[in-house]
Each structure stands twice: as structure tokens, then as C-alpha cells.
Amino acid sequence: MSNVKEIQEQKSAQNYGPKATLAQCLATIAQSFLYIGLGMNVSMPAIVIRDLYQNPNSEFSITTTEASWYASLLFIFHPVGCLLSGILQDKFGKKRCMIFSNVPSFIGWVLLYSAQSSISLCASALLMGFSTGLGAESTSSYVGEITEPRLRGSLGSLGSAAMRIGSLLMYILGLFFDWRTSALISTFCPITCICFVIFIPESPIWLIAKGRNEKAEEAICWLRGWVEPEKIKPEFLELVHYNEVSGTRSGCNTDTDDKKFFSNLTQFKNPAVYRPLRLMMIFFFVSFIVSMFPTRPFITKVMKEIDLFDHQNESLILLTGLTSIGCIITTATVHRVGKRLLTLLTLTLNTVLLFSLGAYIIAVKTEYLIPSPLISLTILCGIYFFGSCGISCIPWMTLIEVFPNKSRGVATSASLGLAYIILFTLTKSYLIIEMYLSLEYTMILFGCIGLFGLIYLYFYLPETENKTLLEIEEFFASNSKA
């Protein structure tokens, strides 16, 4: 045990320098193209619906039901990719899984470009959902395993920033091109991602778990600034110890593939797994609601009700630009401020803004206020901006840290799959809820959910910033209030 402590002391005192930061940034940016693709996939329905929804002048038009299914199908097929990703990345590694996930995305864009019916649209959405599910989970685990604790929070937030950049790119394409041309241009995203991911190293933790220690040393040397093996020896030995403690090192786990699969499922009985899983499900649910994710495929409808319909293209670019800026701010500040404070602060602000938007719409409808596009746009901008500064980004950053190494692949896959089932349910049911409650009371309902989330996360969300993966794992395993 004293040897372990000595290793940890040597590692904690070690400073790899700016080259290590550069190397980890390059690896993270390379795989972030998967998130850019996700942002483009999620935003594409708004462009397609704008051009095809009940449009007699288009090549073919889509009905309300077809638009609703097309907007939400991406989210329901995403969990299939997530669950398969958990199996594939454990067997073939995260790097290969990220490369393979771009193939269905490319096929989906080509299918969308050549679509002649709503069936083709839905088929392309299913392929894109499968692709993003397959890639997003492996990228989340990858960033958590290759980065130092001092950089994990900032680099973990790059995925959310990249997703917003992808959305912004799609809305800019939609401003200048029709949906078919936008789809054709978007095929370059998965191609670019494959070209970049080929040159980054595999996760050292996965390589050690497979007994490929020499490759793991080479990967760590690359990720710590292309240094000599002697310099990364303390960290390498600590990772070997981490794999031994978690039971994933080759030789420590002799299960067959079938037994290993069922062994992974039984891990959900472990408090170190089901406690963070419960936390993440509530975290994602609240994040989706207060960031207005269920409304985004139908944002033009919302804009019409709050007097922004005449400027929808410009407003979409403004809103998406603000979310990109917010994610960059999160990346720059999370290491110093911490995830917990950012979450609680932005959740509070968004909850107040949701109540304010509902109250404003009520006041306009009852003629207490004169309709003002400036007021409604300001509130909407605040929700998008402050959400991206914390509550809509941090769940994705936290996800890469909270699960133990032995169960990380399956548990992270299950979390992402359940999160997207939640998002599908919220998106598919949004129009029904709005029809019964009206837009103003739907916003007030969202505010009430934000208030519940604020109370829950205040008591149960731990601070994971600047903590090692082993420290986080021990927290959930030992703390009954986690």
C-alpha cells in the first residue's frame, strides 16, 4: 500500500507542462467532430420541416404527424447505438468504435440528400441516431480516461461546445441553402472525423485492461506531450493499480464474453453504479427541460407565438451562437468554479427565466402588456445562453467521471440510452402537452421542474472537479446519501 501512496505522490507532484495540454486538446478536438455531427443531426429537422412542412411548392411535403416522428426518431434509435457501443468498445476499443460510428452517419446524410418521401427522411434519422449513440458514448468514456484531472472538466465540456457549433453550422447552412444541399455538404463531417481519429491514440486504460502494456505506455507518452517512458512511469503504474483494483486488468477477469456481459449487468446492483445512474437520469431530465430541448425541433412554432416568426432564421443563428459562446465559457471556467456551483447557478437562472417567459405570455394574452419581440427574444436568449453556461453542458461532463472503471462502458452506455429515451419522450409529447396546457403554462411547468431539480441537485450532486476517477468511485460506493 505504501508503494501505491508513493506512486500517487509522485504523480500528483508531476507537471507535464504545456505540451501535455496540447496533446490532450488535440485528441479531444479530433473526436469532438462526432459531437459536431450530433449537433448537425439534431438541428437538421428544423431545416427540413421549415422547407417541407405542408409546403405545396416543395418536391414533396410532410404532414404534422410525419414532422413529429421525423423530429423525434433520432432520439429513440440513439439508445440502440449506446447499448451496442458499450459492448463494442469493451471488445474493440474506443478508437475503433469512434471510427466505425461515422459510417452510418455518412450513409444517413446521403440517404437524406436523395430522399423523396417521409419514409426516407425517417430512415436517415434512424441511421443518424444510431451513429450518434454509437459514437457519443465512446467519446465520453475516451475523454474521461485520457485526460489529467486538471483538464478533465474543461476538455469534457468541449463535447457540448462542439455539439452547439454543429447546430450553428447547420443553421448557417440553412440560411443560405435548401435542406437537400445542406445534407450534401454535411457528409464532409463524418469523413473529417474519421481522418482525425485515425491519428489519436487508444485509451491507455483500455489497453492496460487488455494486457497491452507497451501500447498503453506509448499512448500515455503521446497524451502527456510526446515524452519519454520514464517520465510517465508513475502515472502508468497508478493506472495498472487502478485496473487491478477495479478488476478489469487482463488476467484479473477470466469470464467468457457471455459471462462477462451478465457480470456487467449485475454491476447495476453495486451502489457505486446505481447511485450515479440515478443521479444522472434526474440530472439529464432536468437539464433537457430547463434548456428547452423538447421545443427545439418546433422552435419556429414557438417563435410564431412570441412574435419572432418574421426573423426566425436570424434568431436561430443568434440563439445557437449564444449556446456556443456559453459552452466556451463553461470550458474556460469549470476548472476554477467547479461543476456543482455552475450547475446550481445556471439552473436557478433558467428556472427564473422560464417562469418569466410564461408570465410574459400570460400578461400579453390578458392585455396587461403590449407584445414586444425584444422582450421575448431577450428571455429566450437568456434561457439558451445560461443553459449552455452550465446546466445543459455539465451532465455530459459529469457522465464521463461518475461510473467505476469495471462498469464504465456498460453503465455509461445505459445512461446515455436512457437519457435519449427521456429526450425522445419529451420531444414526442411536447406538442400534446402544449396543446392541453398552452405555451405559457408549459413554460411554467418547465419552471416547476427546474425548481424540483434545484432542490434535488443541491443535496445530491457532488463536486467532481479536480478529483481522480478513483476518488469519485469511492465517494459513490461509500456515501449512502450520494
Short mmCIF file of C-alpha atoms in Angstrom, two decimals:
data_model
loop_
_atom_site.label_atom_id
_atom_site.label_comp_id
_atom_site.label_asym_id
_atom_site.label_seq_id
_atom_site.Cartn_x
_atom_site.Cartn_y
_atom_site.Cartn_z
CA MET A 1 0.00 0.00 0.00
CA SER A 2 2.94 2.28 0.70
CA ASN A 3 4.11 1.77 -2.88
CA VAL A 4 0.71 2.91 -4.12
CA LYS A 5 0.90 6.03 -1.98
CA GLU A 6 4.39 6.80 -3.26
CA ILE A 7 3.18 6.46 -6.85
CA GLN A 8 0.25 8.78 -6.20
CA GLU A 9 2.50 11.35 -4.51
CA GLN A 10 4.96 11.29 -7.42
CA LYS A 11 2.15 11.66 -9.95
CA SER A 12 0.41 14.46 -8.08
CA ALA A 13 3.66 16.39 -7.87
CA GLN A 14 4.37 15.89 -11.55
CA ASN A 15 3.68 18.63 -14.03
CA TYR A 16 3.81 17.55 -17.65
CA GLY A 17 3.72 21.11 -18.95
CA PRO A 18 2.06 22.82 -21.92
CA LYS A 19 2.92 20.04 -24.40
CA ALA A 20 0.72 17.63 -22.44
CA THR A 21 -2.14 20.13 -22.52
CA LEU A 22 -1.68 20.50 -26.29
CA ALA A 23 -1.64 16.73 -26.86
CA GLN A 24 -4.80 16.13 -24.83
CA CYS A 25 -6.52 19.06 -26.54
CA LEU A 26 -5.65 17.65 -29.98
CA ALA A 27 -7.02 14.22 -29.06
CA THR A 28 -10.20 15.73 -27.65
CA ILE A 29 -10.74 18.05 -30.62
CA ALA A 30 -10.27 15.16 -33.06
CA GLN A 31 -13.04 13.08 -31.50
CA SER A 32 -15.21 16.18 -30.96
CA PHE A 33 -16.17 16.03 -34.65
CA LEU A 34 -18.56 13.28 -33.58
CA TYR A 35 -20.33 15.88 -31.43
CA ILE A 36 -20.30 18.39 -34.27
CA GLY A 37 -22.08 15.74 -36.30
CA LEU A 38 -24.55 15.19 -33.45
CA GLY A 39 -25.33 18.90 -33.36
CA MET A 40 -25.91 18.92 -37.11
CA ASN A 41 -28.11 15.81 -36.86
CA VAL A 42 -30.25 17.30 -34.10
CA SER A 43 -30.65 20.64 -35.90
CA MET A 44 -31.36 19.25 -39.36
CA PRO A 45 -35.09 18.51 -38.67
CA ALA A 46 -35.74 22.22 -38.15
CA ILE A 47 -34.36 22.94 -41.66
CA VAL A 48 -36.25 20.05 -43.27
CA ILE A 49 -39.53 20.86 -41.51
CA ARG A 50 -39.15 24.51 -42.48
CA ASP A 51 -38.85 23.60 -46.17
CA LEU A 52 -41.24 20.63 -46.41
CA TYR A 53 -43.95 21.03 -43.77
CA GLN A 54 -47.25 21.46 -45.62
CA ASN A 55 -45.40 23.16 -48.47
CA PRO A 56 -47.18 22.64 -51.83
CA ASN A 57 -44.22 24.17 -53.71
CA SER A 58 -41.68 21.59 -52.49
CA GLU A 59 -40.81 18.30 -54.22
CA PHE A 60 -42.86 16.54 -51.56
CA SER A 61 -44.48 17.77 -48.36
CA ILE A 62 -44.89 16.25 -44.90
CA THR A 63 -47.84 16.30 -42.52
CA THR A 64 -47.90 17.22 -38.84
CA THR A 65 -47.64 13.57 -37.80
CA GLU A 66 -44.75 12.91 -40.19
CA ALA A 67 -42.93 16.01 -38.96
CA SER A 68 -43.40 14.93 -35.35
CA TRP A 69 -41.99 11.46 -35.99
CA TYR A 70 -39.09 12.73 -38.08
CA ALA A 71 -38.12 15.25 -35.37
CA SER A 72 -38.06 12.64 -32.59
CA LEU A 73 -36.94 9.39 -34.23
CA LEU A 74 -33.26 10.30 -33.93
CA PHE A 75 -33.58 10.18 -30.15
CA ILE A 76 -35.36 6.83 -29.90
CA PHE A 77 -32.78 4.96 -32.00
CA HIS A 78 -29.88 6.62 -30.21
CA PRO A 79 -30.10 4.16 -27.23
CA VAL A 80 -29.60 1.20 -29.60
CA GLY A 81 -26.27 2.68 -30.63
CA CYS A 82 -25.41 3.41 -27.00
CA LEU A 83 -26.05 -0.15 -25.85
CA LEU A 84 -24.12 -1.63 -28.76
CA SER A 85 -21.30 0.83 -28.11
CA GLY A 86 -20.86 -0.46 -24.58
CA ILE A 87 -20.23 -3.95 -25.95
CA LEU A 88 -18.11 -2.94 -28.95
CA GLN A 89 -15.80 -0.54 -27.15
CA ASP A 90 -15.05 -3.13 -24.47
CA LYS A 91 -14.10 -5.64 -27.16
CA PHE A 92 -12.50 -3.47 -29.87
CA GLY A 93 -11.57 -0.27 -28.03
CA LYS A 94 -12.91 3.25 -28.03
CA LYS A 95 -10.89 4.45 -31.01
CA ARG A 96 -12.21 1.81 -33.40
CA CYS A 97 -15.72 2.35 -32.09
CA MET A 98 -15.46 6.09 -32.83
CA ILE A 99 -14.23 5.39 -36.36
CA PHE A 100 -16.99 2.88 -37.10
CA SER A 101 -19.72 5.18 -35.75
CA ASN A 102 -19.12 7.64 -38.60
CA VAL A 103 -20.13 5.09 -41.25
CA PRO A 104 -23.91 5.07 -40.55
CA SER A 105 -23.78 8.85 -40.18
CA PHE A 106 -22.34 9.23 -43.68
CA ILE A 107 -24.96 6.83 -45.10
CA GLY A 108 -27.69 8.77 -43.28
CA TRP A 109 -26.64 12.08 -44.84
CA VAL A 110 -26.52 10.52 -48.33
CA LEU A 111 -29.96 8.98 -47.79
CA LEU A 112 -31.32 12.33 -46.62
CA TYR A 113 -29.86 14.08 -49.67
CA SER A 114 -31.62 11.63 -52.01
CA ALA A 115 -34.88 11.42 -50.00
CA GLN A 116 -38.13 11.50 -51.96
CA SER A 117 -40.61 10.68 -49.17
CA SER A 118 -41.15 10.92 -45.43
CA ILE A 119 -40.06 7.27 -45.13
CA SER A 120 -36.61 8.17 -46.45
CA LEU A 121 -36.44 11.08 -44.01
CA CYS A 122 -37.25 8.79 -41.10
CA ALA A 123 -34.75 6.17 -42.28
CA SER A 124 -32.00 8.79 -42.38
CA ALA A 125 -32.95 9.93 -38.86
CA LEU A 126 -32.70 6.34 -37.58
CA LEU A 127 -29.22 5.94 -39.07
CA MET A 128 -28.07 9.26 -37.62
CA GLY A 129 -29.50 8.36 -34.22
CA PHE A 130 -27.70 5.01 -34.28
CA SER A 131 -24.46 6.72 -35.31
CA THR A 132 -24.54 9.36 -32.61
CA GLY A 133 -25.44 6.78 -29.96
CA LEU A 134 -22.57 4.57 -31.04
CA GLY A 135 -20.09 7.45 -31.10
CA ALA A 136 -21.20 9.69 -28.23
CA GLU A 137 -20.77 7.05 -25.53
CA SER A 138 -17.30 6.02 -26.66
CA THR A 139 -16.17 9.65 -26.90
CA SER A 140 -17.48 10.39 -23.39
CA SER A 141 -15.55 7.48 -21.91
CA TYR A 142 -12.48 8.28 -24.00
CA VAL A 143 -12.13 11.86 -22.78
CA GLY A 144 -12.57 10.78 -19.16
CA GLU A 145 -9.78 8.20 -19.50
CA ILE A 146 -7.12 10.12 -21.44
CA THR A 147 -7.15 13.46 -19.58
CA GLU A 148 -5.47 14.56 -16.39
CA PRO A 149 -7.78 15.62 -13.51
CA ARG A 150 -6.73 19.25 -14.01
CA LEU A 151 -8.03 19.18 -17.61
CA ARG A 152 -10.86 16.66 -17.45
CA GLY A 153 -13.61 19.17 -16.71
CA SER A 154 -12.56 21.69 -19.36
CA LEU A 155 -11.92 19.14 -22.09
CA GLY A 156 -15.04 17.20 -21.14
CA SER A 157 -17.10 20.30 -21.89
CA LEU A 158 -15.68 20.54 -25.42
CA GLY A 159 -18.17 17.88 -26.50
CA SER A 160 -21.09 20.11 -25.57
CA ALA A 161 -19.40 23.08 -27.23
CA ALA A 162 -18.81 21.04 -30.38
CA MET A 163 -22.45 19.97 -30.44
CA ARG A 164 -23.52 23.65 -30.34
CA ILE A 165 -21.02 24.51 -33.05
CA GLY A 166 -22.55 21.75 -35.17
CA SER A 167 -26.01 23.22 -34.63
CA LEU A 168 -24.74 26.68 -35.53
CA LEU A 169 -23.14 25.36 -38.72
CA MET A 170 -26.38 23.67 -39.71
CA TYR A 171 -28.47 26.82 -39.17
CA ILE A 172 -25.94 28.84 -41.17
CA LEU A 173 -26.18 26.29 -43.99
CA GLY A 174 -29.97 26.50 -43.73
CA LEU A 175 -29.77 30.27 -44.12
CA PHE A 176 -28.00 30.02 -47.49
CA PHE A 177 -29.06 26.61 -48.87
CA ASP A 178 -32.11 24.38 -49.04
CA TRP A 179 -32.32 21.21 -46.94
CA ARG A 180 -31.04 18.91 -49.71
CA THR A 181 -27.87 20.91 -50.38
CA SER A 182 -27.28 21.27 -46.63
CA ALA A 183 -27.42 17.48 -46.29
CA LEU A 184 -24.89 17.01 -49.09
CA ILE A 185 -22.42 19.45 -47.53
CA SER A 186 -22.86 17.75 -44.15
CA THR A 187 -21.38 14.49 -45.48
CA PHE A 188 -17.93 16.04 -45.02
CA CYS A 189 -18.30 15.96 -41.21
CA PRO A 190 -18.06 12.14 -40.70
CA ILE A 191 -15.29 11.92 -43.32
CA THR A 192 -13.27 14.58 -41.50
CA CYS A 193 -13.85 12.86 -38.15
CA ILE A 194 -12.51 9.52 -39.43
CA CYS A 195 -9.39 11.21 -40.83
CA PHE A 196 -8.63 12.87 -37.48
CA VAL A 197 -9.46 9.99 -35.13
CA ILE A 198 -7.09 7.66 -37.01
CA PHE A 199 -4.13 9.67 -35.70
CA ILE A 200 -5.00 9.77 -31.97
CA PRO A 201 -4.01 7.00 -29.52
CA GLU A 202 -6.28 4.41 -27.97
CA SER A 203 -7.37 4.82 -24.32
CA PRO A 204 -4.46 3.70 -22.07
CA ILE A 205 -6.91 2.29 -19.51
CA TRP A 206 -8.49 0.04 -22.14
CA LEU A 207 -5.07 -1.09 -23.39
CA ILE A 208 -3.96 -2.00 -19.86
CA ALA A 209 -7.22 -3.86 -19.27
CA LYS A 210 -6.40 -5.95 -22.36
CA GLY A 211 -2.84 -6.62 -21.16
CA ARG A 212 -1.25 -4.46 -23.89
CA ASN A 213 1.01 -2.54 -21.51
CA GLU A 214 3.60 -1.47 -24.09
CA LYS A 215 0.91 0.12 -26.26
CA ALA A 216 -0.55 1.74 -23.15
CA GLU A 217 2.82 3.30 -22.31
CA GLU A 218 3.13 4.62 -25.85
CA ALA A 219 -0.37 6.10 -25.63
CA ILE A 220 0.36 7.84 -22.33
CA CYS A 221 3.64 9.20 -23.71
CA TRP A 222 1.71 10.68 -26.65
CA LEU A 223 -1.02 12.13 -24.43
CA ARG A 224 1.42 13.67 -21.96
CA GLY A 225 3.26 15.68 -24.58
CA TRP A 226 5.25 13.06 -26.53
CA VAL A 227 7.55 12.42 -23.56
CA GLU A 228 9.91 9.55 -22.74
CA PRO A 229 8.50 6.45 -20.95
CA GLU A 230 10.45 7.21 -17.76
CA LYS A 231 8.51 10.42 -17.24
CA ILE A 232 5.08 8.77 -17.30
CA LYS A 233 6.11 5.73 -15.22
CA PRO A 234 4.31 6.85 -12.01
CA GLU A 235 1.07 7.50 -13.86
CA PHE A 236 1.36 4.24 -15.78
CA LEU A 237 1.83 2.26 -12.56
CA GLU A 238 -1.14 4.04 -11.00
CA LEU A 239 -3.33 3.11 -13.98
CA VAL A 240 -2.20 -0.50 -13.66
CA HIS A 241 -3.15 -0.37 -9.98
CA TYR A 242 -6.50 1.23 -10.88
CA ASN A 243 -7.27 -1.60 -13.30
CA GLU A 244 -6.30 -4.19 -10.70
CA VAL A 245 -8.50 -2.59 -8.03
CA SER A 246 -11.46 -2.35 -10.42
CA GLY A 247 -10.98 -5.91 -11.65
CA THR A 248 -10.63 -5.14 -15.35
CA ARG A 249 -6.98 -5.93 -15.96
CA SER A 250 -6.28 -8.87 -18.24
CA GLY A 251 -5.85 -11.90 -16.03
CA CYS A 252 -7.98 -10.48 -13.22
CA ASN A 253 -11.18 -11.17 -15.10
CA THR A 254 -11.38 -14.56 -16.86
CA ASP A 255 -15.06 -14.52 -17.75
CA THR A 256 -16.19 -15.61 -21.17
CA ASP A 257 -17.91 -12.97 -23.29
CA ASP A 258 -21.38 -14.18 -22.26
CA LYS A 259 -20.48 -14.38 -18.58
CA LYS A 260 -18.80 -11.00 -18.78
CA PHE A 261 -21.93 -9.48 -20.30
CA PHE A 262 -24.13 -10.79 -17.48
CA SER A 263 -21.45 -9.86 -14.96
CA ASN A 264 -21.62 -6.28 -16.24
CA LEU A 265 -25.40 -6.30 -15.83
CA THR A 266 -25.10 -7.44 -12.22
CA GLN A 267 -22.88 -4.43 -11.58
CA PHE A 268 -26.04 -2.29 -11.52
CA LYS A 269 -26.69 -3.74 -8.07
CA ASN A 270 -23.49 -2.07 -6.91
CA PRO A 271 -24.08 1.27 -5.09
CA ALA A 272 -21.10 2.70 -6.99
CA VAL A 273 -23.13 2.14 -10.18
CA TYR A 274 -26.81 2.58 -9.38
CA ARG A 275 -26.32 5.72 -7.28
CA PRO A 276 -24.59 7.73 -10.04
CA LEU A 277 -27.04 6.22 -12.56
CA ARG A 278 -30.00 7.58 -10.57
CA LEU A 279 -28.29 10.95 -10.23
CA MET A 280 -27.54 11.16 -13.96
CA MET A 281 -31.11 10.31 -15.02
CA ILE A 282 -32.56 13.10 -12.88
CA PHE A 283 -29.74 15.41 -13.96
CA PHE A 284 -30.42 14.81 -17.67
CA PHE A 285 -34.20 15.11 -17.26
CA VAL A 286 -33.94 18.47 -15.51
CA SER A 287 -31.26 19.65 -17.96
CA PHE A 288 -33.40 18.85 -21.00
CA ILE A 289 -36.43 20.62 -19.56
CA VAL A 290 -34.84 23.85 -18.34
CA SER A 291 -32.78 24.16 -21.54
CA MET A 292 -35.96 23.76 -23.64
CA PHE A 293 -34.56 20.85 -25.64
CA PRO A 294 -38.03 19.32 -26.32
CA THR A 295 -39.10 22.55 -28.06
CA ARG A 296 -36.12 22.89 -30.40
CA PRO A 297 -37.40 20.89 -33.40
CA PHE A 298 -40.55 23.05 -33.16
CA ILE A 299 -38.80 26.29 -32.32
CA THR A 300 -40.30 28.11 -35.32
CA LYS A 301 -43.77 27.37 -33.90
CA VAL A 302 -42.72 28.78 -30.54
CA MET A 303 -41.27 31.86 -32.25
CA LYS A 304 -44.56 32.48 -34.02
CA GLU A 305 -46.39 32.58 -30.69
CA ILE A 306 -43.94 35.05 -29.16
CA ASP A 307 -43.81 37.37 -32.21
CA LEU A 308 -40.45 36.24 -33.61
CA PHE A 309 -41.63 34.37 -36.69
CA ASP A 310 -40.60 37.10 -39.16
CA HIS A 311 -36.97 36.83 -38.02
CA GLN A 312 -36.72 33.08 -37.38
CA ASN A 313 -33.55 32.37 -39.40
CA GLU A 314 -31.61 35.22 -37.79
CA SER A 315 -32.99 34.31 -34.36
CA LEU A 316 -31.95 30.67 -34.76
CA ILE A 317 -28.39 31.69 -35.61
CA LEU A 318 -28.33 34.13 -32.67
CA LEU A 319 -29.62 31.55 -30.20
CA THR A 320 -27.23 28.85 -31.40
CA GLY A 321 -24.33 31.31 -31.39
CA LEU A 322 -25.11 32.17 -27.78
CA THR A 323 -25.12 28.50 -26.80
CA SER A 324 -21.71 28.06 -28.44
CA ILE A 325 -20.35 31.05 -26.52
CA GLY A 326 -21.87 29.68 -23.32
CA CYS A 327 -20.15 26.33 -23.80
CA ILE A 328 -16.82 28.05 -24.38
CA ILE A 329 -17.32 29.99 -21.15
CA THR A 330 -18.05 26.72 -19.35
CA THR A 331 -14.87 25.20 -20.76
CA ALA A 332 -12.82 28.18 -19.55
CA THR A 333 -14.34 28.45 -16.06
CA VAL A 334 -15.34 24.97 -14.91
CA HIS A 335 -11.87 24.10 -13.62
CA ARG A 336 -11.84 27.10 -11.28
CA VAL A 337 -15.51 27.44 -10.40
CA GLY A 338 -16.41 23.76 -10.24
CA LYS A 339 -19.26 21.80 -11.77
CA ARG A 340 -21.55 21.97 -8.75
CA LEU A 341 -21.62 25.77 -8.45
CA LEU A 342 -22.05 26.27 -12.21
CA THR A 343 -24.92 23.78 -12.25
CA LEU A 344 -26.82 25.33 -9.35
CA LEU A 345 -26.27 28.90 -10.57
CA THR A 346 -27.38 28.34 -14.17
CA LEU A 347 -30.26 26.10 -13.12
CA THR A 348 -31.53 28.89 -10.87
CA LEU A 349 -31.27 31.47 -13.65
CA ASN A 350 -33.04 29.28 -16.22
CA THR A 351 -35.81 28.40 -13.78
CA VAL A 352 -36.47 32.11 -13.16
CA LEU A 353 -36.41 32.82 -16.92
CA LEU A 354 -38.89 30.02 -17.67
CA PHE A 355 -41.31 31.41 -15.09
CA SER A 356 -40.71 34.87 -16.59
CA LEU A 357 -41.47 33.68 -20.14
CA GLY A 358 -44.70 32.04 -19.00
CA ALA A 359 -45.72 35.14 -17.05
CA TYR A 360 -44.88 37.40 -20.02
CA ILE A 361 -47.05 35.38 -22.42
CA ILE A 362 -49.93 35.42 -19.91
CA ALA A 363 -49.57 39.18 -19.48
CA VAL A 364 -49.63 39.70 -23.27
CA LYS A 365 -52.69 37.47 -23.75
CA THR A 366 -54.57 39.23 -20.96
CA GLU A 367 -53.52 42.60 -22.44
CA TYR A 368 -51.58 43.73 -19.39
CA LEU A 369 -48.55 44.16 -21.64
CA ILE A 370 -48.08 45.16 -25.27
CA PRO A 371 -46.35 42.38 -27.29
CA SER A 372 -42.64 43.11 -27.65
CA PRO A 373 -40.38 40.85 -29.77
CA LEU A 374 -37.40 42.35 -27.93
CA ILE A 375 -38.62 41.09 -24.54
CA SER A 376 -39.45 37.59 -25.76
CA LEU A 377 -36.15 37.31 -27.68
CA THR A 378 -34.20 38.51 -24.63
CA ILE A 379 -35.80 35.88 -22.38
CA LEU A 380 -35.26 33.15 -24.98
CA CYS A 381 -31.63 34.21 -25.45
CA GLY A 382 -31.14 34.08 -21.69
CA ILE A 383 -32.50 30.53 -21.47
CA TYR A 384 -30.27 29.30 -24.29
CA PHE A 385 -27.18 31.19 -23.09
CA PHE A 386 -27.29 30.49 -19.35
CA GLY A 387 -28.29 26.88 -20.01
CA SER A 388 -25.19 26.34 -22.12
CA CYS A 389 -23.08 28.00 -19.43
CA GLY A 390 -23.80 25.11 -17.10
CA ILE A 391 -26.94 23.03 -16.74
CA SER A 392 -27.10 21.77 -20.35
CA CYS A 393 -23.35 21.02 -20.61
CA ILE A 394 -22.33 19.70 -17.21
CA PRO A 395 -24.36 16.45 -17.24
CA TRP A 396 -22.29 15.32 -20.24
CA MET A 397 -19.09 16.30 -18.43
CA THR A 398 -20.14 14.53 -15.23
CA LEU A 399 -21.12 11.37 -17.08
CA ILE A 400 -17.51 10.59 -18.04
CA GLU A 401 -16.42 10.60 -14.39
CA VAL A 402 -19.03 9.05 -12.12
CA PHE A 403 -19.00 5.34 -13.00
CA PRO A 404 -16.38 2.81 -11.83
CA ASN A 405 -13.87 1.56 -14.36
CA LYS A 406 -15.16 -2.02 -14.37
CA SER A 407 -18.68 -0.93 -15.35
CA ARG A 408 -17.95 2.32 -17.16
CA GLY A 409 -18.65 1.08 -20.69
CA VAL A 410 -21.99 -0.58 -19.95
CA ALA A 411 -23.11 1.95 -17.32
CA THR A 412 -22.28 4.97 -19.48
CA SER A 413 -24.00 3.34 -22.45
CA ALA A 414 -27.10 2.62 -20.36
CA SER A 415 -27.13 6.19 -19.04
CA LEU A 416 -26.91 7.71 -22.50
CA GLY A 417 -29.51 5.31 -23.83
CA LEU A 418 -31.96 6.15 -21.04
CA ALA A 419 -31.20 9.86 -21.43
CA TYR A 420 -32.15 9.78 -25.09
CA ILE A 421 -35.28 7.76 -24.37
CA ILE A 422 -36.21 10.57 -22.00
CA LEU A 423 -35.44 13.14 -24.70
CA PHE A 424 -37.49 11.21 -27.28
CA THR A 425 -40.44 11.02 -24.89
CA LEU A 426 -40.23 14.72 -24.08
CA THR A 427 -39.90 15.74 -27.75
CA LYS A 428 -42.68 13.45 -28.99
CA SER A 429 -45.08 14.55 -26.23
CA TYR A 430 -44.27 18.27 -26.32
CA LEU A 431 -46.92 19.24 -28.88
CA ILE A 432 -49.57 17.30 -26.95
CA ILE A 433 -48.60 18.95 -23.66
CA GLU A 434 -48.61 22.39 -25.26
CA MET A 435 -51.98 21.70 -26.86
CA TYR A 436 -53.54 20.95 -23.45
CA LEU A 437 -51.66 23.50 -21.33
CA SER A 438 -50.85 26.23 -23.91
CA LEU A 439 -47.32 27.60 -24.34
CA GLU A 440 -47.40 29.85 -21.27
CA TYR A 441 -48.38 27.15 -18.80
CA THR A 442 -45.99 24.69 -20.43
CA MET A 443 -43.19 27.15 -19.63
CA ILE A 444 -44.43 27.43 -16.06
CA LEU A 445 -44.47 23.62 -15.81
CA PHE A 446 -40.87 23.60 -17.05
CA GLY A 447 -40.04 26.16 -14.36
CA CYS A 448 -41.58 23.95 -11.66
CA ILE A 449 -39.45 21.02 -12.85
CA GLY A 450 -36.42 23.30 -12.70
CA LEU A 451 -37.30 24.16 -9.09
CA PHE A 452 -37.51 20.46 -8.22
CA GLY A 453 -34.15 19.87 -9.91
CA LEU A 454 -32.56 22.70 -7.99
CA ILE A 455 -33.59 21.19 -4.66
CA TYR A 456 -32.52 17.66 -5.63
CA LEU A 457 -29.13 18.61 -7.07
CA TYR A 458 -28.37 20.90 -4.12
CA PHE A 459 -28.49 17.90 -1.80
CA TYR A 460 -27.19 15.08 -4.04
CA LEU A 461 -24.81 16.49 -6.67
CA PRO A 462 -21.16 16.09 -5.54
CA GLU A 463 -18.25 18.16 -6.76
CA THR A 464 -16.15 16.01 -9.13
CA GLU A 465 -13.83 18.70 -10.46
CA ASN A 466 -10.14 18.10 -9.64
CA LYS A 467 -10.95 14.64 -8.26
CA THR A 468 -9.38 11.44 -9.54
CA LEU A 469 -11.61 8.74 -11.02
CA LEU A 470 -10.80 6.50 -8.05
CA GLU A 471 -11.83 9.20 -5.54
CA ILE A 472 -15.16 9.69 -7.34
CA GLU A 473 -15.77 5.95 -7.43
CA GLU A 474 -15.08 5.65 -3.70
CA PHE A 475 -17.49 8.52 -2.97
CA PHE A 476 -20.47 6.80 -4.58
CA ALA A 477 -19.51 3.41 -3.13
CA SER A 478 -19.23 4.66 0.43
CA ASN A 479 -21.70 7.57 0.69
CA SER A 480 -25.25 6.37 1.33
CA LYS A 481 -26.57 9.89 0.55
CA ALA A 482 -24.95 10.00 -2.89
#
